[in-house]
mmCIF file of C-alpha atoms in Angstrom:
data_model
loop_
_atom_site.group_PDB
_atom_site.id
_atom_site.type_symbol
_atom_site.label_atom_id
_atom_site.label_comp_id
_atom_site.label_asym_id
_atom_site.label_seq_id
_atom_site.Cartn_x
_atom_site.Cartn_y
_atom_site.Cartn_z
ATOM 1 C CA UNK A 1 15.593 -3.678 -8.511
ATOM 2 C CA UNK A 2 16.316 -0.233 -7.407
ATOM 3 C CA UNK A 3 13.659 1.364 -4.671
ATOM 4 C CA UNK A 4 10.820 2.353 -6.643
ATOM 5 C CA UNK A 5 8.191 5.458 -5.488
ATOM 6 C CA UNK A 6 4.736 4.487 -5.656
ATOM 7 C CA UNK A 7 3.125 4.980 -9.010
ATOM 8 C CA UNK A 8 6.420 2.564 -10.136
ATOM 9 C CA UNK A 9 5.284 0.523 -7.787
ATOM 10 C CA UNK A 10 1.305 0.460 -8.542
ATOM 11 C CA UNK A 11 2.161 0.051 -12.377
ATOM 12 C CA UNK A 12 5.060 -2.892 -11.313
ATOM 13 C CA UNK A 13 2.515 -4.852 -9.173
ATOM 14 C CA UNK A 14 -0.603 -4.205 -11.447
ATOM 15 C CA UNK A 15 1.752 -6.352 -13.964
ATOM 16 C CA UNK A 16 3.177 -8.619 -12.031
ATOM 17 C CA UNK A 17 -0.701 -9.620 -11.119
ATOM 18 C CA UNK A 18 -1.867 -9.664 -14.911
ATOM 19 C CA UNK A 19 0.545 -11.568 -15.323
ATOM 20 C CA UNK A 20 -0.438 -14.594 -13.106
ATOM 21 C CA UNK A 21 -3.938 -13.855 -13.946
ATOM 22 C CA UNK A 22 -3.276 -15.366 -17.376
ATOM 23 C CA UNK A 23 -0.339 -17.807 -16.864
ATOM 24 C CA UNK A 24 -1.120 -21.195 -16.971
ATOM 25 C CA UNK A 25 -1.373 -23.227 -14.383
ATOM 26 C CA UNK A 26 1.861 -25.208 -14.276
ATOM 27 C CA UNK A 27 4.025 -21.684 -14.452
ATOM 28 C CA UNK A 28 1.973 -19.973 -11.511
ATOM 29 C CA UNK A 29 4.010 -20.958 -8.222
ATOM 30 C CA UNK A 30 6.918 -19.295 -10.009
ATOM 31 C CA UNK A 31 5.195 -15.921 -10.598
ATOM 32 C CA UNK A 32 3.776 -15.961 -7.319
ATOM 33 C CA UNK A 33 7.167 -15.973 -5.988
ATOM 34 C CA UNK A 34 8.375 -13.364 -8.243
ATOM 35 C CA UNK A 35 5.328 -11.371 -6.525
ATOM 36 C CA UNK A 36 6.126 -11.940 -3.224
ATOM 37 C CA UNK A 37 9.400 -11.412 -3.874
ATOM 38 C CA UNK A 38 8.917 -8.182 -5.427
ATOM 39 C CA UNK A 39 6.460 -7.093 -2.331
ATOM 40 C CA UNK A 40 9.539 -8.370 0.000
ATOM 41 C CA UNK A 41 11.808 -5.744 -1.502
ATOM 42 C CA UNK A 42 10.114 -2.984 -2.227
ATOM 43 C CA UNK A 43 9.566 -0.294 0.401
ATOM 44 C CA UNK A 44 5.975 0.978 -0.068
ATOM 45 C CA UNK A 45 4.819 -2.582 -0.280
ATOM 46 C CA UNK A 46 6.406 -3.741 3.172
ATOM 47 C CA UNK A 47 4.836 -1.158 4.381
ATOM 48 C CA UNK A 48 1.901 -1.683 3.319
ATOM 49 C CA UNK A 49 2.215 -5.118 4.645
ATOM 50 C CA UNK A 50 3.205 -3.928 8.082
ATOM 51 C CA UNK A 51 -0.888 -2.067 7.919
ATOM 52 C CA UNK A 52 -2.815 -4.736 6.738
ATOM 53 C CA UNK A 53 -1.415 -6.897 9.857
ATOM 54 C CA UNK A 54 -1.927 -4.045 12.185
ATOM 55 C CA UNK A 55 -5.669 -3.461 11.079
ATOM 56 C CA UNK A 56 -6.385 -7.188 10.875
ATOM 57 C CA UNK A 57 -4.875 -8.590 13.926
ATOM 58 C CA UNK A 58 -7.140 -10.570 14.690
ATOM 59 C CA UNK A 59 -7.387 -12.866 11.554
ATOM 60 C CA UNK A 60 -3.565 -12.677 10.704
ATOM 61 C CA UNK A 61 -3.459 -14.877 14.269
ATOM 62 C CA UNK A 62 -5.620 -17.211 12.491
ATOM 63 C CA UNK A 63 -3.962 -17.869 10.011
ATOM 64 C CA UNK A 64 -0.744 -18.218 11.374
ATOM 65 C CA UNK A 65 -1.868 -20.822 13.179
ATOM 66 C CA UNK A 66 -3.768 -22.641 11.003
ATOM 67 C CA UNK A 67 -2.649 -26.499 10.853
ATOM 68 C CA UNK A 68 -3.224 -27.608 7.062
ATOM 69 C CA UNK A 69 -2.890 -31.082 8.330
ATOM 70 C CA UNK A 70 -6.563 -30.847 9.465
ATOM 71 C CA UNK A 71 -7.698 -27.889 8.959
ATOM 72 C CA UNK A 72 -11.820 -28.350 7.538
ATOM 73 C CA UNK A 73 -13.070 -26.936 10.827
ATOM 74 C CA UNK A 74 -10.786 -23.530 11.106
ATOM 75 C CA UNK A 75 -11.094 -22.615 7.148
ATOM 76 C CA UNK A 76 -14.405 -23.065 8.106
ATOM 77 C CA UNK A 77 -14.149 -20.543 10.602
ATOM 78 C CA UNK A 78 -12.026 -18.270 8.883
ATOM 79 C CA UNK A 79 -14.091 -18.067 5.673
ATOM 80 C CA UNK A 80 -16.991 -16.881 8.263
ATOM 81 C CA UNK A 81 -15.242 -14.164 8.792
ATOM 82 C CA UNK A 82 -14.624 -13.095 5.359
ATOM 83 C CA UNK A 83 -17.353 -10.694 4.707
ATOM 84 C CA UNK A 84 -16.367 -8.017 2.349
ATOM 85 C CA UNK A 85 -13.506 -7.571 -0.137
ATOM 86 C CA UNK A 86 -10.828 -6.018 2.217
ATOM 87 C CA UNK A 87 -11.128 -8.502 5.004
ATOM 88 C CA UNK A 88 -10.491 -11.248 1.536
ATOM 89 C CA UNK A 89 -7.883 -9.307 0.480
ATOM 90 C CA UNK A 90 -6.004 -9.811 3.631
ATOM 91 C CA UNK A 91 -7.218 -12.936 3.832
ATOM 92 C CA UNK A 92 -5.793 -13.559 0.415
ATOM 93 C CA UNK A 93 -2.147 -11.714 1.732
ATOM 94 C CA UNK A 94 -1.761 -13.281 4.899
ATOM 95 C CA UNK A 95 -2.000 -16.637 3.618
ATOM 96 C CA UNK A 96 -0.335 -16.257 0.770
ATOM 97 C CA UNK A 97 2.752 -14.937 2.697
ATOM 98 C CA UNK A 98 3.046 -17.584 4.884
ATOM 99 C CA UNK A 99 3.005 -19.882 1.633
ATOM 100 C CA UNK A 100 5.547 -17.696 0.418
ATOM 101 C CA UNK A 101 7.921 -17.795 3.537
ATOM 102 C CA UNK A 102 7.629 -21.154 4.491
ATOM 103 C CA UNK A 103 9.814 -24.679 3.740
ATOM 104 C CA UNK A 104 7.250 -26.475 1.953
ATOM 105 C CA UNK A 105 8.373 -27.814 -1.701
ATOM 106 C CA UNK A 106 7.062 -25.629 -4.502
ATOM 107 C CA UNK A 107 5.203 -27.766 -6.676
ATOM 108 C CA UNK A 108 3.306 -26.588 -10.028
ATOM 109 C CA UNK A 109 0.336 -25.858 -8.371
ATOM 110 C CA UNK A 110 1.455 -24.677 -5.544
ATOM 111 C CA UNK A 111 -0.516 -21.862 -4.729
ATOM 112 C CA UNK A 112 -3.362 -22.286 -6.905
ATOM 113 C CA UNK A 113 -3.988 -25.575 -5.869
ATOM 114 C CA UNK A 114 -5.906 -22.867 -2.159
ATOM 115 C CA UNK A 115 -8.703 -22.279 -5.106
ATOM 116 C CA UNK A 116 -9.264 -26.185 -4.484
ATOM 117 C CA UNK A 117 -9.143 -26.595 -1.175
ATOM 118 C CA UNK A 118 -10.419 -23.868 0.432
ATOM 119 C CA UNK A 119 -13.484 -23.513 -2.324
ATOM 120 C CA UNK A 120 -14.158 -26.746 -3.442
ATOM 121 C CA UNK A 121 -12.595 -25.508 -7.266
ATOM 122 C CA UNK A 122 -13.113 -28.801 -8.987
ATOM 123 C CA UNK A 123 -10.721 -31.357 -10.350
ATOM 124 C CA UNK A 124 -9.712 -29.599 -13.250
ATOM 125 C CA UNK A 125 -6.457 -27.325 -13.073
ATOM 126 C CA UNK A 126 -7.822 -24.167 -14.576
ATOM 127 C CA UNK A 127 -10.005 -24.582 -12.726
ATOM 128 C CA UNK A 128 -8.385 -24.384 -9.373
ATOM 129 C CA UNK A 129 -6.679 -21.234 -10.656
ATOM 130 C CA UNK A 130 -9.862 -19.178 -11.783
ATOM 131 C CA UNK A 131 -10.770 -19.786 -8.284
ATOM 132 C CA UNK A 132 -6.748 -18.441 -7.701
ATOM 133 C CA UNK A 133 -7.843 -15.705 -9.027
ATOM 134 C CA UNK A 134 -11.239 -15.346 -7.837
ATOM 135 C CA UNK A 135 -11.168 -14.975 -4.717
ATOM 136 C CA UNK A 136 -7.060 -14.758 -4.191
ATOM 137 C CA UNK A 137 -5.622 -12.505 -6.369
ATOM 138 C CA UNK A 138 -8.301 -9.994 -7.504
ATOM 139 C CA UNK A 139 -8.639 -9.292 -3.575
ATOM 140 C CA UNK A 140 -5.070 -8.935 -2.822
ATOM 141 C CA UNK A 141 -4.352 -6.311 -5.893
ATOM 142 C CA UNK A 142 -7.629 -5.101 -4.682
ATOM 143 C CA UNK A 143 -6.631 -4.493 -1.019
ATOM 144 C CA UNK A 144 -2.743 -3.180 -2.272
ATOM 145 C CA UNK A 145 -4.125 -0.521 -4.934
ATOM 146 C CA UNK A 146 -6.626 0.967 -1.604
ATOM 147 C CA UNK A 147 -2.982 1.376 -0.136
ATOM 148 C CA UNK A 148 -1.825 2.886 -2.983
ATOM 149 C CA UNK A 149 -4.395 4.747 -4.554
ATOM 150 C CA UNK A 150 -6.834 5.693 -1.924
ATOM 151 C CA UNK A 151 -5.723 5.913 1.842
ATOM 152 C CA UNK A 152 -4.458 8.572 3.717
ATOM 153 C CA UNK A 153 -0.812 8.048 5.759
ATOM 154 C CA UNK A 154 -1.681 7.832 9.590
ATOM 155 C CA UNK A 155 1.381 6.840 10.893
ATOM 156 C CA UNK A 156 5.328 8.002 10.729
ATOM 157 C CA UNK A 157 6.242 5.430 8.472
ATOM 158 C CA UNK A 158 3.153 5.405 5.825
ATOM 159 C CA UNK A 159 3.445 6.753 2.367
ATOM 160 C CA UNK A 160 0.881 8.998 0.577
ATOM 161 C CA UNK A 161 -2.017 7.677 -1.419
ATOM 162 C CA UNK A 162 -2.095 9.641 -4.764
ATOM 163 C CA UNK A 163 -5.499 10.777 -2.963
ATOM 164 C CA UNK A 164 -3.497 12.483 -0.085
ATOM 165 C CA UNK A 165 -0.602 13.354 -2.581
ATOM 166 C CA UNK A 166 -3.182 14.911 -4.184
ATOM 167 C CA UNK A 167 -4.527 17.129 -1.465
ATOM 168 C CA UNK A 168 -1.893 18.045 -0.098
ATOM 169 C CA UNK A 169 -0.800 20.010 -3.251
ATOM 170 C CA UNK A 170 -4.001 21.454 -2.615
ATOM 171 C CA UNK A 171 -3.049 22.530 0.386
ATOM 172 C CA UNK A 172 0.591 23.885 -1.181
ATOM 173 C CA UNK A 173 -1.133 25.521 -3.389
ATOM 174 C CA UNK A 174 -3.229 27.379 -1.322
ATOM 175 C CA UNK A 175 -0.487 28.276 0.668
ATOM 176 C CA UNK A 176 1.279 29.446 -2.367
ATOM 177 C CA UNK A 177 -1.211 31.970 -3.358
ATOM 178 C CA UNK A 178 -1.775 33.452 0.257
ATOM 179 C CA UNK A 179 1.822 34.104 0.461
ATOM 180 C CA UNK A 180 1.665 35.741 -2.900
ATOM 181 C CA UNK A 181 -1.824 37.865 -1.338
ATOM 182 C CA UNK A 182 0.537 38.738 1.369
ATOM 183 C CA UNK A 183 3.439 40.435 -1.026
ATOM 184 C CA UNK A 184 6.305 37.548 -0.466
ATOM 185 C CA UNK A 185 6.261 35.680 -3.914
ATOM 186 C CA UNK A 186 9.208 34.756 -4.934
ATOM 187 C CA UNK A 187 11.212 32.507 -7.581
ATOM 188 C CA UNK A 188 12.924 30.777 -4.865
ATOM 189 C CA UNK A 189 9.448 30.473 -2.430
ATOM 190 C CA UNK A 190 7.636 28.821 -5.519
ATOM 191 C CA UNK A 191 10.941 26.497 -6.376
ATOM 192 C CA UNK A 192 10.796 25.499 -2.418
ATOM 193 C CA UNK A 193 6.318 24.338 -3.145
ATOM 194 C CA UNK A 194 6.802 22.728 -6.064
ATOM 195 C CA UNK A 195 10.001 20.423 -4.501
ATOM 196 C CA UNK A 196 8.050 19.971 -1.398
ATOM 197 C CA UNK A 197 5.278 19.049 -3.693
ATOM 198 C CA UNK A 198 7.513 16.889 -6.224
ATOM 199 C CA UNK A 199 9.062 14.209 -3.111
ATOM 200 C CA UNK A 200 5.465 13.458 -2.070
ATOM 201 C CA UNK A 201 5.416 10.112 -4.968
ATOM 202 C CA UNK A 202 8.727 8.278 -2.788
ATOM 203 C CA UNK A 203 9.198 10.288 0.955
ATOM 204 C CA UNK A 204 6.573 8.691 3.584
ATOM 205 C CA UNK A 205 4.997 10.930 5.620
ATOM 206 C CA UNK A 206 7.250 11.444 8.870
ATOM 207 C CA UNK A 207 10.761 12.076 5.431
ATOM 208 C CA UNK A 208 8.188 14.956 4.301
ATOM 209 C CA UNK A 209 7.435 16.894 7.263
ATOM 210 C CA UNK A 210 10.700 16.714 8.394
ATOM 211 C CA UNK A 211 11.746 18.103 5.097
ATOM 212 C CA UNK A 212 9.125 20.164 5.068
ATOM 213 C CA UNK A 213 9.973 21.612 8.407
ATOM 214 C CA UNK A 214 13.553 21.981 7.447
ATOM 215 C CA UNK A 215 12.293 24.496 3.842
ATOM 216 C CA UNK A 216 10.179 26.447 5.641
ATOM 217 C CA UNK A 217 12.236 28.100 9.095
ATOM 218 C CA UNK A 218 12.784 30.490 9.465
ATOM 219 C CA UNK A 219 16.304 31.602 8.215
ATOM 220 C CA UNK A 220 15.788 28.667 5.161
ATOM 221 C CA UNK A 221 12.858 30.477 4.091
ATOM 222 C CA UNK A 222 13.867 34.095 4.309
ATOM 223 C CA UNK A 223 12.128 35.705 2.566
ATOM 224 C CA UNK A 224 8.959 35.131 4.381
ATOM 225 C CA UNK A 225 9.013 36.770 7.955
ATOM 226 C CA UNK A 226 9.815 34.154 11.245
ATOM 227 C CA UNK A 227 6.215 35.004 12.103
ATOM 228 C CA UNK A 228 4.939 33.895 8.213
ATOM 229 C CA UNK A 229 6.923 30.812 8.063
ATOM 230 C CA UNK A 230 6.220 29.687 11.822
ATOM 231 C CA UNK A 231 2.372 28.951 10.517
ATOM 232 C CA UNK A 232 3.369 28.056 7.745
ATOM 233 C CA UNK A 233 5.356 25.465 8.921
ATOM 234 C CA UNK A 234 2.336 24.699 11.631
ATOM 235 C CA UNK A 235 -0.463 24.669 9.450
ATOM 236 C CA UNK A 236 1.590 21.912 6.374
ATOM 237 C CA UNK A 237 2.136 19.812 9.465
ATOM 238 C CA UNK A 238 -1.650 19.971 11.138
ATOM 239 C CA UNK A 239 -3.056 19.047 7.705
ATOM 240 C CA UNK A 240 -0.988 16.336 6.576
ATOM 241 C CA UNK A 241 -1.424 14.786 10.670
ATOM 242 C CA UNK A 242 -4.944 14.898 9.932
ATOM 243 C CA UNK A 243 -5.935 13.707 6.592
ATOM 244 C CA UNK A 244 -9.294 11.839 6.635
ATOM 245 C CA UNK A 245 -8.820 7.833 5.700
ATOM 246 C CA UNK A 246 -11.470 7.007 2.981
ATOM 247 C CA UNK A 247 -14.038 4.005 2.820
ATOM 248 C CA UNK A 248 -12.604 0.806 0.882
ATOM 249 C CA UNK A 249 -14.422 0.682 -1.647
#
């Protein structure tokens, strides 16, 4: 599959999650594998995984070291820490990712058995699946979607969420208006700003800032005075580097 931009990724991720939710229990292992193959092949989701692993490092360490053969005490300890949907989502990602990367033989109920093992999902496969959807699939969807829609890029490799793209586009529009007020409006300047706006959907923060710096160098932005071009670069760099993060809800 080609590399998707953030909106395309979010749409495909949602479709794959929905397929798992409504699937017959015996089909879920194949579909969860499809989901994680997709997550691991896309640049955006690989970066999201890295961010979640960093932000929930102690929880990941617990998941990495759990022994499934003698796990009751560890399960109790881990479940006591799952006090929010955000933490539940990170837990789900780490545990499913570990199982996905395992060399174990994957039987038909390989993943939904987690609903039974961790949340007493009764003896029926459909009960297991319901618990799996509730405690694993839904929180996983929520935390990934939060990074797609509400998080702000902190490091250079982070991508712009929908919220952060809107904020940067609003800033670009303000800058364009300021340039126009100073008498330097032109079709070229408009096109440069428009391209910067359009590339937010697929460039990470580092690449976007590099593009912005290149477009607004005094030579490249020859239709505005060098001091204005430098001021625009500094203003945008400071704005993007200081985007505040939204709380996870």
